[in-house]
Amino acid sequence: MQLSFNSDALRLVELRDGETGVLEKMDLPEDVTRRLMELGFLPGHTVTPAHTAPGGDARVFRVDGSEIALRRDTASRLWVRLDPAQSN
Amino acid sequence: MSDCCAPPAAPTVRAAREITIALVGPPNSGKSTLFNRLTGLRQKVANFPGVTVEHHTGRVRVGDADLLLVDLPGIYSLAPRSEDEQVTHDVLAGSMAGVHKPEAILLIMDCTNLGRHLVLAAPILSLGIPTLVILNMVDDLRRRDGEIDPLALAAQLGAPVALISAYTGEGVEQVSAFLEKVAAGKAARKAPVVQLPVLNDIPKCRAWAAQVGHHADYRPPAPPLWTRRLDGVFLHPVIGPLVFVAVVLGVFQTIFSGARPLMDGLQRLVTLSGNWLATVLPDSPLRSLLLEGVWSGVGSVVVFLPQILLLFLFIGVLEDSGYLARAALIADRTMSKFGLQGKSFIPLLSAYACAVPAIMATRTIENKRDRIATILIAPFMTCSARLPVYTLIIAAFIPNKPLLGPLLGGQAVAMLGLYVVGFLAALATARVLKSTILRSGHTPFMLEMPAYRWPTFKSIGLRLIDRSKIFLRRAGTVILTVAVVLWVLAHLPLTNGKAPAIADSLAGTVGRTIEPLIRPLGFNWKIGVGLVSSLAAREVIIGTLGTIYGMEGDAHSVSLQTALHGDLTTGGACALLIFFAFAMQCMSTMAVVRRETGGWKWPAVQFTYMSTLAYVCAFLVNQTVSRL
């Protein structure tokens, strides 16, 4: 991971309930990135955490009008910028 | 299962040139619902030659033309990366053997999620094939206060647009009108107003879709309130898992006790019709073949139809309602401990009815290694074919002493124990596979949570009919063949025109040849014949043992249980149970594994592994129990 981001870039897993992030970068193999983009995880789009599966792994994210579940290890490779306008 | 070998539809005189229409759309766009609505019962499942992707084809009658509608796999893009995308790409390009290049495309998308689904329109429209853009779920869009101008969208895309609800049937007549035009050769492509984007660049395609939507006055709907409310319950940290466990237990309870009266009724029907046949047929070898071979052999399998249908009814309801995706999410954490993922949960649950549909259901698992691991462990789940074998042996050998009050007897505990043993074997095998030959590094688990919907009778009913056909075809082919072959082997060689005693027959010879091999497990040659015949399908052993004991002089008057009890030690009986829990005795499963994994390698690995495990464990159990 290059440190070429703003200092306020954080991992998607670090988003708390009620916060919204704007997707900046995905640090994953190309085929996985493509699949995520098809599911709506596009740079510049907002991502909001929704429900979490029991035990804390696999979390549902609202992105581009759908709800997609990702595991922690995937979500920790997506970098977002906190979107203060939409977080409460 | 030889779905791929179904004979091609007989060409009709009128249809010199068959018109093929492709139905394309992203997953969760309501594609199957529309397909079912258009084709009804005139559909069948088939496989494309050379690939494992299953597809439905169906006939649609418009005016006096008969069109062939091909339901293609749900895809997000046309870039041929996954097998589903490759198949769709090839069919649309006209390069798929056995399918004509489609004359028109029905492109269906969920208009409550138009921005994302419209992305697929770019590559589809660039093919230049006449296309009807179908915006599905318009009832949902309206209810949630969304909006779209179909005429503006049609002008933007240069293709007609139909606003429909495949679920309620609203607007479906527009699809029929389009198909009529296609049949009359009057459908054409217009040039779109908007320039199509660079197809390989997903962000550009998504921006294009947003722009097109904007020009068509698209207002996205409000969030699905009910889905969020229900998820508040079903994905609640405490209530969620409780609901999950209740659903799984409820499914099991209904399958095992709810199906009982139906199965008993069917059993009575088979017995009664067998008795009736016995009275009307003249005494001859043919009568014996029909009654002992065909009737009892095939009948013993058909009896399981209610149970299997009930399981598919549950899976259908869970899937169509949207709960199954939540169940997979809840199961994911536990499954990941064994190296699997949440999507493996659905096939493994189905495997409790039958491994064949379970293995077909692994197609939803994108990761190839996870998929193969799931396929390899699915036959360890206690399928319904093991049930009659377990029931027979347990009833004959395990005393039904109450263990925990009157509710839980020794026999129930034995049955439950066998379920647990199979489940543990599956998990242990998964663990070993995933940390050795099927190790995969980063396993992305991505699962879309669809909005909740009421399941429709039509879609579930059609699926049940589909499954019954597959099951009955198997009973009519594999099991019929085994029953007949076994009957012949048990009646040859003829001496002075008379059938030999079973011990001297060809079947008996086979049993006695393998007897030294199975003696350490506590089995005699009769069980050996049963084991050999059950290589085709587990439940066949019952018919075989019936034939063998039935043919031994006065054993006619003794029930099979008593006969077995006198012929097997307790150690041998326990060993037989364990052997059936672990061994791979099912030709249909082997065939479907070969088809799904594209070769004989994995079925061979699976067969060797399961047989060895079954032999070793049965040996240990027999030696231990006989020394107690």
XYZ file of C-alpha atoms in Angstrom:
716
model
C 0.000 0.000 0.000
C 1.549 3.292 -1.049
C 1.012 6.135 1.339
C -0.080 8.530 -1.347
C -3.420 9.321 0.266
C -4.625 12.146 2.368
C -4.066 11.489 6.023
C -7.813 11.087 6.545
C -8.011 7.981 4.316
C -9.136 5.007 6.326
C -9.982 1.414 5.712
C -13.608 0.528 5.006
C -13.631 -1.794 8.043
C -12.832 1.184 10.236
C -16.077 2.972 9.349
C -18.423 3.021 12.308
C -22.188 2.548 12.101
C -23.807 5.756 10.939
C -20.698 6.971 9.110
C -20.440 7.213 5.358
C -17.253 6.976 3.332
C -16.332 7.920 -0.208
C -14.424 5.114 -1.888
C -10.894 6.120 -2.867
C -8.947 3.056 -3.775
C -9.093 -0.721 -3.826
C -5.991 -2.702 -3.046
C -7.049 -6.079 -4.435
C -6.269 -8.326 -7.421
C -7.688 -7.042 -10.671
C -10.452 -9.617 -11.110
C -11.710 -8.979 -7.579
C -11.600 -5.224 -8.154
C -13.620 -5.609 -11.353
C -16.245 -7.724 -9.632
C -16.487 -5.176 -6.809
C -16.864 -2.359 -9.338
C -19.674 -4.276 -11.049
C -21.379 -4.569 -7.685
C -21.160 -0.794 -7.262
C -17.869 -0.231 -5.418
C -16.601 2.505 -7.722
C -14.118 5.186 -6.738
C -16.009 8.337 -5.806
C -19.165 6.477 -4.764
C -20.375 6.562 -1.181
C -20.326 3.440 0.984
C -22.350 3.089 4.196
C -22.056 0.166 6.585
C -25.384 -1.476 7.420
C -25.836 -4.754 9.283
C -23.072 -6.941 10.614
C -23.323 -10.723 10.693
C -23.207 -12.303 14.175
C -19.635 -12.570 15.382
C -18.589 -9.384 13.617
C -17.340 -10.771 10.337
C -19.045 -10.241 6.992
C -20.684 -6.862 7.043
C -23.350 -5.511 4.717
C -22.517 -2.250 2.948
C -24.937 0.029 1.141
C -23.404 1.095 -2.118
C -24.955 2.401 -5.338
C -28.488 1.409 -4.419
C -27.710 -2.151 -3.316
C -26.591 -3.933 -0.196
C -23.481 -6.084 -0.573
C -21.890 -8.266 2.107
C -18.080 -8.331 2.335
C -15.763 -10.082 4.741
C -13.398 -8.101 6.947
C -10.328 -9.119 4.981
C -11.848 -7.715 1.773
C -13.235 -4.604 3.441
C -9.839 -3.872 4.979
C -8.381 -3.481 1.498
C -10.838 -0.805 0.457
C -9.812 2.728 1.374
C -12.373 5.447 1.956
C -12.425 9.102 2.895
C -14.899 10.015 5.591
C -17.830 11.925 4.129
C -18.776 14.393 6.869
C -21.787 15.691 4.928
C -23.559 12.342 5.080
C -22.261 10.914 8.335
C -24.183 11.451 11.495
C -28.006 -36.938 -14.880
C -28.032 -36.756 -18.592
C -29.854 -33.484 -19.103
C -27.421 -32.707 -21.871
C -28.377 -35.810 -23.773
C -32.048 -34.985 -24.171
C -33.073 -35.499 -27.791
C -33.331 -32.280 -29.775
C -36.840 -30.992 -30.281
C -38.394 -32.522 -33.373
C -38.422 -29.925 -36.143
C -41.920 -28.834 -37.037
C -42.894 -28.537 -40.652
C -43.812 -24.877 -40.395
C -40.759 -23.661 -38.541
C -38.143 -24.093 -41.222
C -36.150 -21.368 -39.509
C -36.382 -21.362 -35.745
C -36.415 -17.905 -34.202
C -34.221 -17.729 -31.114
C -34.598 -14.986 -28.513
C -32.052 -14.473 -25.734
C -33.092 -13.333 -22.265
C -30.221 -11.445 -20.639
C -29.907 -9.541 -17.370
C -27.935 -9.085 -14.162
C -28.484 -11.400 -11.172
C -31.536 -10.436 -9.067
C -33.202 -8.609 -11.962
C -36.245 -10.909 -12.004
C -35.081 -12.770 -15.096
C -36.410 -16.176 -14.063
C -39.756 -14.701 -13.024
C -40.226 -13.187 -16.472
C -39.014 -16.375 -18.136
C -41.535 -18.443 -16.185
C -44.291 -15.981 -16.997
C -43.527 -16.115 -20.721
C -42.964 -19.835 -21.136
C -44.897 -21.491 -18.289
C -44.661 -25.260 -18.514
C -43.139 -25.229 -21.983
C -39.577 -25.119 -20.696
C -36.708 -27.475 -20.011
C -33.292 -27.420 -18.402
C -30.291 -28.147 -20.556
C -26.547 -27.797 -20.607
C -24.596 -26.122 -23.349
C -22.195 -28.578 -24.946
C -18.775 -28.617 -23.300
C -19.518 -26.255 -20.431
C -21.102 -26.746 -17.054
C -23.471 -23.807 -17.215
C -27.045 -24.949 -17.020
C -29.698 -22.961 -18.837
C -33.410 -23.076 -19.435
C -34.990 -22.928 -22.839
C -38.678 -22.471 -23.350
C -41.205 -21.896 -26.091
C -43.297 -18.780 -26.441
C -46.245 -18.625 -28.758
C -46.948 -15.202 -30.290
C -49.558 -14.948 -33.031
C -48.939 -18.121 -34.993
C -45.196 -18.237 -34.531
C -43.391 -20.413 -31.997
C -40.280 -18.740 -30.595
C -37.453 -20.351 -28.660
C -36.550 -18.336 -25.592
C -33.096 -18.993 -24.088
C -32.635 -17.913 -20.475
C -28.953 -16.985 -20.131
C -27.027 -16.856 -16.828
C -27.254 -13.678 -14.752
C -24.294 -11.429 -15.550
C -23.042 -7.935 -14.779
C -20.912 -7.529 -17.883
C -20.148 -9.205 -21.186
C -16.379 -9.329 -20.713
C -15.827 -13.082 -20.904
C -14.104 -13.744 -17.584
C -16.323 -16.131 -15.684
C -17.900 -19.160 -17.317
C -21.345 -17.527 -17.119
C -20.122 -14.467 -18.984
C -18.328 -16.604 -21.553
C -21.509 -18.555 -22.269
C -23.613 -15.410 -22.607
C -20.996 -13.831 -24.825
C -20.777 -16.900 -27.086
C -24.540 -17.321 -27.408
C -25.046 -13.666 -28.297
C -22.166 -13.751 -30.771
C -23.692 -16.816 -32.414
C -20.598 -18.927 -31.722
C -22.225 -21.368 -29.284
C -22.729 -24.784 -30.823
C -26.317 -25.980 -30.691
C -27.864 -22.528 -30.325
C -28.793 -20.287 -33.239
C -27.583 -16.726 -33.087
C -30.476 -14.887 -31.421
C -32.595 -12.672 -33.659
C -33.507 -10.482 -30.738
C -32.543 -9.865 -27.134
C -34.759 -9.244 -24.132
C -32.551 -7.236 -21.781
C -34.119 -7.174 -18.344
C -33.026 -4.954 -15.480
C -34.287 -3.942 -12.061
C -35.478 -0.343 -12.403
C -35.202 0.217 -8.662
C -31.456 -0.107 -9.218
C -31.275 1.320 -12.712
C -27.929 3.110 -12.453
C -26.053 -0.097 -11.786
C -28.084 -2.396 -14.023
C -28.032 -0.019 -16.989
C -24.273 -0.608 -17.214
C -25.034 -3.927 -18.927
C -27.033 -2.114 -21.630
C -23.879 -0.637 -23.176
C -22.234 -3.924 -24.259
C -25.590 -5.519 -25.168
C -26.738 -2.633 -27.370
C -23.363 -2.440 -29.075
C -24.001 -5.941 -30.505
C -26.486 -4.404 -32.985
C -29.131 -7.078 -32.377
C -32.744 -5.810 -32.008
C -33.200 -5.433 -28.269
C -36.113 -4.726 -25.980
C -34.968 -3.028 -22.786
C -37.234 -4.297 -20.014
C -37.391 -2.278 -16.820
C -38.685 -4.757 -14.273
C -40.141 -4.185 -10.802
C -41.944 -1.013 -11.798
C -44.487 -1.726 -9.031
C -41.670 -1.462 -6.506
C -40.305 1.677 -8.125
C -43.671 3.418 -7.886
C -44.378 2.268 -4.376
C -41.040 3.636 -3.253
C -41.649 6.928 -5.031
C -39.179 6.537 -7.889
C -39.699 7.692 -11.456
C -38.537 7.012 -15.019
C -39.602 8.259 -18.451
C -39.538 5.151 -20.671
C -39.936 7.098 -23.928
C -37.004 9.370 -23.117
C -34.928 6.322 -22.176
C -35.912 4.591 -25.442
C -34.782 7.634 -27.420
C -31.493 7.760 -25.526
C -30.741 4.088 -26.106
C -32.225 3.735 -29.607
C -34.134 0.676 -28.394
C -37.736 0.208 -27.277
C -38.276 0.222 -23.516
C -40.993 -1.661 -21.638
C -41.902 -0.896 -18.029
C -43.134 -4.107 -16.468
C -43.559 -6.085 -13.309
C -42.795 -9.720 -14.022
C -44.075 -10.421 -10.525
C -47.612 -9.040 -11.004
C -47.749 -9.389 -14.779
C -48.181 -5.659 -15.346
C -46.877 -4.531 -18.749
C -45.835 -8.014 -19.901
C -48.043 -7.584 -23.006
C -45.427 -5.098 -24.272
C -42.914 -7.954 -24.300
C -45.319 -10.120 -26.309
C -45.907 -7.251 -28.752
C -42.146 -6.932 -29.261
C -41.823 -10.688 -29.809
C -44.614 -10.548 -32.396
C -42.693 -7.891 -34.267
C -39.578 -10.071 -34.155
C -41.522 -13.059 -35.480
C -42.808 -10.900 -38.343
C -39.275 -9.741 -39.072
C -40.154 -6.135 -38.297
C -37.882 -5.469 -35.340
C -34.915 -3.268 -36.131
C -32.154 -1.409 -34.351
C -32.163 2.364 -34.354
C -29.052 4.402 -33.735
C -28.955 5.550 -30.121
C -28.829 9.245 -29.279
C -26.100 8.673 -26.742
C -22.640 7.529 -27.687
C -21.848 4.132 -26.182
C -18.961 4.226 -23.687
C -15.650 2.368 -23.794
C -16.892 -1.055 -22.783
C -13.911 -2.217 -20.764
C -13.866 0.745 -18.419
C -16.402 0.102 -15.658
C -16.259 3.598 -14.088
C -16.869 5.149 -17.539
C -19.740 2.729 -18.205
C -21.251 3.583 -14.827
C -20.939 7.315 -15.544
C -22.572 6.717 -18.933
C -25.443 4.891 -17.239
C -25.892 7.756 -14.783
C -26.006 10.253 -17.647
C -28.544 8.164 -19.595
C -30.679 7.809 -16.479
C -30.480 11.531 -15.863
C -31.707 12.318 -19.386
C -34.586 9.894 -18.903
C -35.692 11.728 -15.754
C -34.766 8.790 -13.542
C -35.446 9.352 -9.883
C -34.098 6.480 -7.783
C -36.616 5.044 -5.328
C -36.509 5.581 -1.589
C -34.717 2.846 0.355
C -36.744 -0.364 0.741
C -38.240 0.211 4.182
C -39.607 -3.277 4.717
C -36.376 -4.928 3.726
C -34.515 -2.771 6.221
C -37.034 -3.519 8.948
C -36.871 -7.258 8.288
C -33.083 -7.183 8.198
C -33.217 -5.461 11.578
C -34.697 -8.748 12.808
C -33.083 -11.402 10.604
C -29.609 -9.899 10.897
C -29.992 -8.849 14.530
C -26.930 -9.963 16.538
C -29.033 -12.111 18.894
C -32.401 -12.714 17.197
C -30.824 -13.316 13.764
C -28.928 -16.494 14.692
C -31.933 -17.758 16.668
C -34.192 -17.335 13.633
C -31.539 -19.056 11.518
C -31.394 -22.090 13.820
C -35.193 -22.200 14.036
C -35.469 -22.144 10.231
C -32.923 -24.957 9.773
C -34.526 -27.107 12.496
C -38.007 -26.392 11.131
C -36.949 -27.499 7.672
C -35.515 -30.739 9.058
C -38.463 -31.476 11.276
C -40.908 -31.020 8.400
C -38.830 -33.066 5.999
C -38.632 -35.985 8.359
C -41.953 -36.026 10.122
C -44.112 -34.011 7.720
C -43.182 -36.156 4.743
C -43.846 -39.389 6.628
C -47.620 -39.746 5.918
C -47.062 -38.943 2.246
C -44.251 -41.461 1.985
C -46.249 -44.115 3.822
C -49.150 -43.497 1.466
C -46.916 -43.825 -1.561
C -45.386 -46.987 -0.113
C -48.851 -48.469 0.345
C -49.692 -47.572 -3.240
C -46.542 -49.328 -4.517
C -47.258 -52.406 -2.400
C -50.928 -52.567 -3.375
C -50.227 -52.142 -7.065
C -47.488 -54.800 -6.776
C -49.945 -57.184 -5.145
C -52.491 -56.459 -7.832
C -49.899 -57.074 -10.555
C -49.028 -60.374 -8.896
C -52.621 -61.549 -9.185
C -53.155 -60.559 -12.814
C -49.843 -61.694 -14.303
C -49.378 -65.377 -15.155
C -46.588 -67.117 -13.255
C -43.495 -66.786 -15.428
C -39.920 -65.470 -15.266
C -41.296 -62.214 -16.685
C -43.634 -61.850 -13.734
C -40.790 -62.439 -11.322
C -38.651 -59.851 -13.155
C -41.468 -57.316 -13.095
C -42.364 -57.800 -9.454
C -39.068 -58.561 -7.731
C -36.861 -56.606 -10.085
C -38.704 -53.616 -11.453
C -41.546 -53.017 -9.021
C -39.738 -53.398 -5.716
C -36.526 -51.824 -7.016
C -38.007 -48.705 -8.565
C -40.795 -48.513 -5.997
C -38.342 -48.343 -3.102
C -36.890 -45.172 -4.631
C -40.020 -43.413 -5.838
C -41.227 -43.462 -2.245
C -38.716 -40.691 -1.470
C -40.280 -38.219 -3.866
C -42.389 -36.411 -1.207
C -39.359 -35.829 0.986
C -37.269 -34.449 -1.818
C -40.061 -32.204 -3.061
C -40.664 -30.875 0.429
C -36.992 -29.950 0.753
C -37.030 -28.161 -2.583
C -40.211 -26.392 -1.582
C -38.390 -24.978 1.449
C -35.278 -24.077 -0.474
C -37.441 -22.420 -3.138
C -39.334 -20.335 -0.580
C -36.145 -19.354 1.230
C -34.412 -18.439 -2.012
C -37.252 -16.516 -3.650
C -38.076 -14.596 -0.489
C -34.488 -13.371 -0.193
C -33.828 -15.029 3.177
C -31.283 -17.476 1.786
C -28.775 -14.657 1.165
C -29.128 -13.650 4.829
C -28.702 -17.267 5.921
C -25.515 -17.467 3.878
C -24.281 -14.296 5.562
C -24.988 -15.694 9.034
C -23.385 -19.034 8.173
C -20.305 -17.458 6.624
C -18.324 -17.068 9.835
C -18.813 -20.690 10.864
C -18.146 -21.973 7.364
C -14.959 -19.907 7.132
C -13.559 -21.811 10.140
C -13.526 -24.884 7.918
C -12.074 -23.017 4.994
C -15.414 -22.666 3.256
C -17.695 -19.687 2.817
C -21.315 -18.702 3.380
C -22.334 -19.598 -0.146
C -21.430 -23.249 0.586
C -24.196 -23.340 3.166
C -27.027 -23.586 0.640
C -25.624 -26.580 -1.284
C -24.737 -28.360 1.943
C -28.273 -27.897 3.269
C -29.668 -29.274 -0.001
C -27.332 -32.247 0.269
C -29.444 -33.510 3.160
C -32.080 -34.318 0.552
C -29.832 -35.359 -2.295
C -26.241 -34.639 -3.306
C -27.129 -34.259 -6.981
C -29.080 -30.973 -6.781
C -26.684 -29.846 -4.046
C -23.736 -30.196 -6.376
C -25.619 -28.325 -9.090
C -26.333 -25.580 -6.547
C -22.600 -25.006 -5.982
C -22.604 -22.966 -9.176
C -23.295 -19.839 -7.163
C -19.824 -20.161 -5.586
C -17.501 -18.094 -7.727
C -14.237 -19.256 -6.169
C -13.327 -22.448 -8.004
C -11.456 -24.094 -5.126
C -14.250 -23.366 -2.658
C -16.671 -24.800 -5.156
C -14.718 -28.038 -5.613
C -14.287 -28.409 -1.852
C -18.052 -28.029 -1.415
C -18.708 -30.567 -4.170
C -16.312 -33.053 -2.567
C -17.866 -32.885 0.890
C -21.537 -32.669 -0.131
C -22.017 -36.484 -0.374
C -21.069 -36.826 3.323
C -24.271 -35.064 4.297
C -26.881 -37.655 5.193
C -28.962 -37.754 2.023
C -32.446 -39.195 1.916
C -31.205 -42.352 0.165
C -29.327 -43.320 3.332
C -32.462 -42.975 5.441
C -34.145 -46.273 4.533
C -30.863 -48.147 5.017
C -30.334 -46.561 8.424
C -33.958 -47.179 9.374
C -33.762 -50.864 8.499
C -30.491 -51.619 10.285
C -31.272 -49.513 13.341
C -34.694 -51.115 13.719
C -33.114 -54.555 13.492
C -30.199 -54.033 15.869
C -30.555 -51.044 18.165
C -32.875 -51.585 21.133
C -35.300 -48.691 21.554
C -34.625 -48.136 25.239
C -35.691 -44.703 26.474
C -32.520 -42.743 27.117
C -33.711 -39.270 27.987
C -37.284 -39.736 29.062
C -39.875 -41.105 26.642
C -39.022 -38.569 23.921
C -35.551 -39.707 23.021
C -35.076 -43.402 22.480
C -31.954 -45.357 21.620
C -32.962 -45.626 17.962
C -33.481 -41.877 17.589
C -30.094 -41.269 19.190
C -28.470 -43.724 16.795
C -30.082 -41.951 13.833
C -29.049 -38.526 15.093
C -25.548 -39.851 15.729
C -25.254 -40.937 12.098
C -26.269 -37.451 10.943
C -23.643 -35.924 13.211
C -20.979 -38.381 12.052
C -21.611 -37.496 8.388
C -21.561 -33.784 9.156
C -18.290 -34.031 11.103
C -16.694 -36.072 8.308
C -17.695 -33.336 5.867
C -16.231 -30.542 7.994
C -13.018 -32.431 8.730
C -12.602 -33.213 5.034
C -13.204 -29.580 4.105
C -10.602 -28.500 6.624
C -8.032 -30.929 5.253
C -8.794 -30.086 1.610
C -8.670 -26.350 2.143
C -5.356 -26.493 3.956
C -3.756 -28.801 1.379
C -4.686 -29.352 -2.266
C -7.446 -26.763 -2.428
C -5.781 -24.002 -0.451
C -6.796 -20.611 -1.789
C -5.198 -17.398 -0.670
C -7.545 -14.485 -0.689
C -11.133 -15.678 -0.943
C -13.336 -12.719 -1.618
C -16.829 -13.252 -0.322
C -19.222 -10.858 -2.024
C -22.899 -11.426 -1.680
C -25.701 -9.159 -2.763
C -28.604 -8.914 -0.317
C -31.721 -8.731 -2.510
C -34.871 -6.987 -1.265
C -37.352 -9.332 0.411
C -40.274 -10.476 -1.767
C -43.179 -12.856 -1.418
C -42.348 -16.052 -3.302
C -44.826 -16.894 -6.053
C -46.590 -20.232 -6.378
C -45.827 -20.291 -10.053
C -42.071 -20.032 -9.823
C -41.798 -22.516 -6.969
C -44.302 -24.891 -8.568
C -42.345 -24.894 -11.817
C -39.161 -25.660 -9.936
C -40.766 -28.572 -8.101
C -41.989 -30.009 -11.401
C -38.457 -29.630 -12.743
C -36.959 -31.512 -9.789
C -39.577 -34.276 -9.888
C -38.783 -34.889 -13.535
C -35.057 -35.181 -12.816
C -35.636 -37.488 -9.859
C -38.117 -39.732 -11.651
C -35.869 -39.910 -14.698
C -33.135 -41.213 -12.410
C -35.487 -43.758 -10.859
C -36.539 -44.784 -14.351
C -33.007 -45.174 -15.692
C -30.221 -45.875 -13.189
C -32.278 -47.696 -10.612
C -34.378 -49.583 -13.119
C -31.208 -50.799 -14.848
C -29.616 -51.953 -11.601
C -32.791 -53.714 -10.516
C -33.049 -55.580 -13.800
C -29.342 -56.474 -13.986
C -29.398 -57.706 -10.412
C -32.466 -59.792 -11.021
C -30.823 -61.399 -14.069
C -27.602 -62.069 -12.148
C -29.590 -63.615 -9.314
C -31.390 -65.962 -11.743
C -28.409 -67.170 -13.801
C -26.885 -69.585 -14.661
C -29.915 -71.729 -15.443
C -29.551 -75.380 -14.560
C -32.036 -77.643 -16.357
C -34.047 -74.544 -17.225
C -34.384 -73.595 -13.558
C -32.970 -70.607 -11.718
C -30.241 -71.520 -9.193
C -30.294 -70.932 -5.447
C -29.114 -67.386 -4.778
C -25.778 -68.578 -3.330
C -24.963 -70.388 -6.595
C -26.143 -67.615 -8.889
C -23.860 -65.118 -10.594
C -24.781 -62.529 -7.980
C -23.931 -64.992 -5.230
C -20.603 -65.740 -6.893
C -19.770 -62.039 -6.942
C -20.668 -61.778 -3.270
C -18.556 -64.756 -2.316
C -15.619 -63.517 -4.368
C -15.462 -60.311 -2.388
C -16.306 -61.986 0.912
C -12.659 -62.293 2.093
C -12.296 -58.547 1.576
C -15.347 -57.613 3.636
C -15.139 -60.370 6.240
C -12.998 -58.137 8.565
C -15.850 -55.605 8.523
C -18.239 -58.276 9.781
C -20.105 -58.650 6.460
C -20.979 -61.941 4.779
C -21.412 -62.565 1.057
C -25.059 -61.509 1.080
C -24.180 -58.070 2.402
C -21.427 -58.154 -0.232
C -23.989 -58.527 -3.024
C -25.937 -55.691 -1.447
C -22.839 -53.491 -1.322
C -21.969 -54.152 -4.943
C -25.499 -53.359 -6.091
C -25.619 -50.243 -3.910
C -22.665 -48.805 -5.802
C -25.338 -47.586 -8.183
C -27.499 -46.043 -5.496
C -27.470 -46.585 -1.733
C -31.115 -47.479 -1.285
C -30.790 -50.339 -3.802
C -29.252 -52.509 -1.060
C -32.689 -52.906 0.532
C -34.276 -54.323 -2.585
C -31.200 -56.538 -3.058
C -31.288 -57.928 0.462
C -35.010 -58.462 0.070
C -34.363 -60.451 -3.088
C -31.552 -62.446 -1.490
C -33.317 -63.321 1.753
C -36.642 -63.659 0.008
C -35.205 -66.286 -2.263
C -33.837 -68.387 0.555
C -36.457 -71.042 1.155
C -38.738 -70.232 4.057
C -37.262 -66.805 4.696
C -40.354 -65.600 2.853
C -42.263 -65.675 6.062
C -39.609 -63.854 8.052
C -39.391 -60.115 7.738
C -36.199 -58.574 6.414
C -35.320 -57.184 9.838
C -35.448 -60.561 11.508
C -33.529 -62.130 8.649
C -30.810 -59.528 8.956
C -30.717 -59.837 12.723
C -29.989 -63.509 12.482
C -27.351 -63.034 9.798
C -25.232 -60.142 11.074
C -23.442 -59.569 14.371
C -24.041 -56.286 16.196
C -20.491 -55.292 15.272
C -21.198 -55.985 11.625
C -24.425 -53.978 11.780
C -22.672 -50.957 13.309
C -19.919 -51.304 10.723
C -22.539 -51.383 7.968
C -24.078 -48.156 9.266
C -20.705 -46.419 9.322
C -19.876 -47.784 5.892
C -23.051 -46.245 4.493
C -22.374 -42.965 6.282
C -19.032 -42.542 4.507
C -18.996 -44.522 1.263
C -19.646 -42.944 -2.111
C -22.353 -45.256 -3.435
C -24.215 -43.213 -5.970
C -23.724 -43.229 -9.720
C -25.837 -40.115 -10.176
C -23.581 -38.150 -7.849
C -20.458 -39.366 -9.646
C -21.992 -38.385 -12.972
C -22.950 -34.922 -11.787
C -19.534 -34.344 -10.199
C -17.897 -35.314 -13.456
C -20.124 -32.912 -15.335
C -19.640 -30.041 -12.905
C -15.878 -30.408 -12.557
C -15.346 -31.149 -16.234
C -13.543 -34.498 -15.981
C -13.073 -37.782 -14.159
C -10.291 -36.552 -11.878
C -12.437 -35.222 -9.014
C -15.034 -38.001 -9.043
C -12.145 -40.506 -8.939
C -10.485 -38.702 -6.026
C -13.813 -38.489 -4.217
C -14.687 -42.144 -4.774
C -11.283 -43.387 -3.630
C -11.219 -41.155 -0.577
C -14.760 -41.933 0.573
C -14.460 -45.684 -0.036
C -11.169 -45.891 1.839
C -12.544 -43.877 4.734
C -15.681 -46.051 4.811
C -13.668 -49.282 4.776
C -11.204 -48.235 7.459
C -13.878 -46.817 9.776
C -16.197 -49.810 9.303
C -13.250 -52.107 10.092
C -12.428 -50.183 13.276
C -16.074 -50.118 14.376
C -16.559 -53.859 13.809
C -13.352 -54.771 15.649
C -14.198 -52.463 18.548
C -17.854 -53.461 18.943
C -17.131 -57.202 18.689
C -14.600 -56.930 21.531
C -17.006 -55.144 23.883
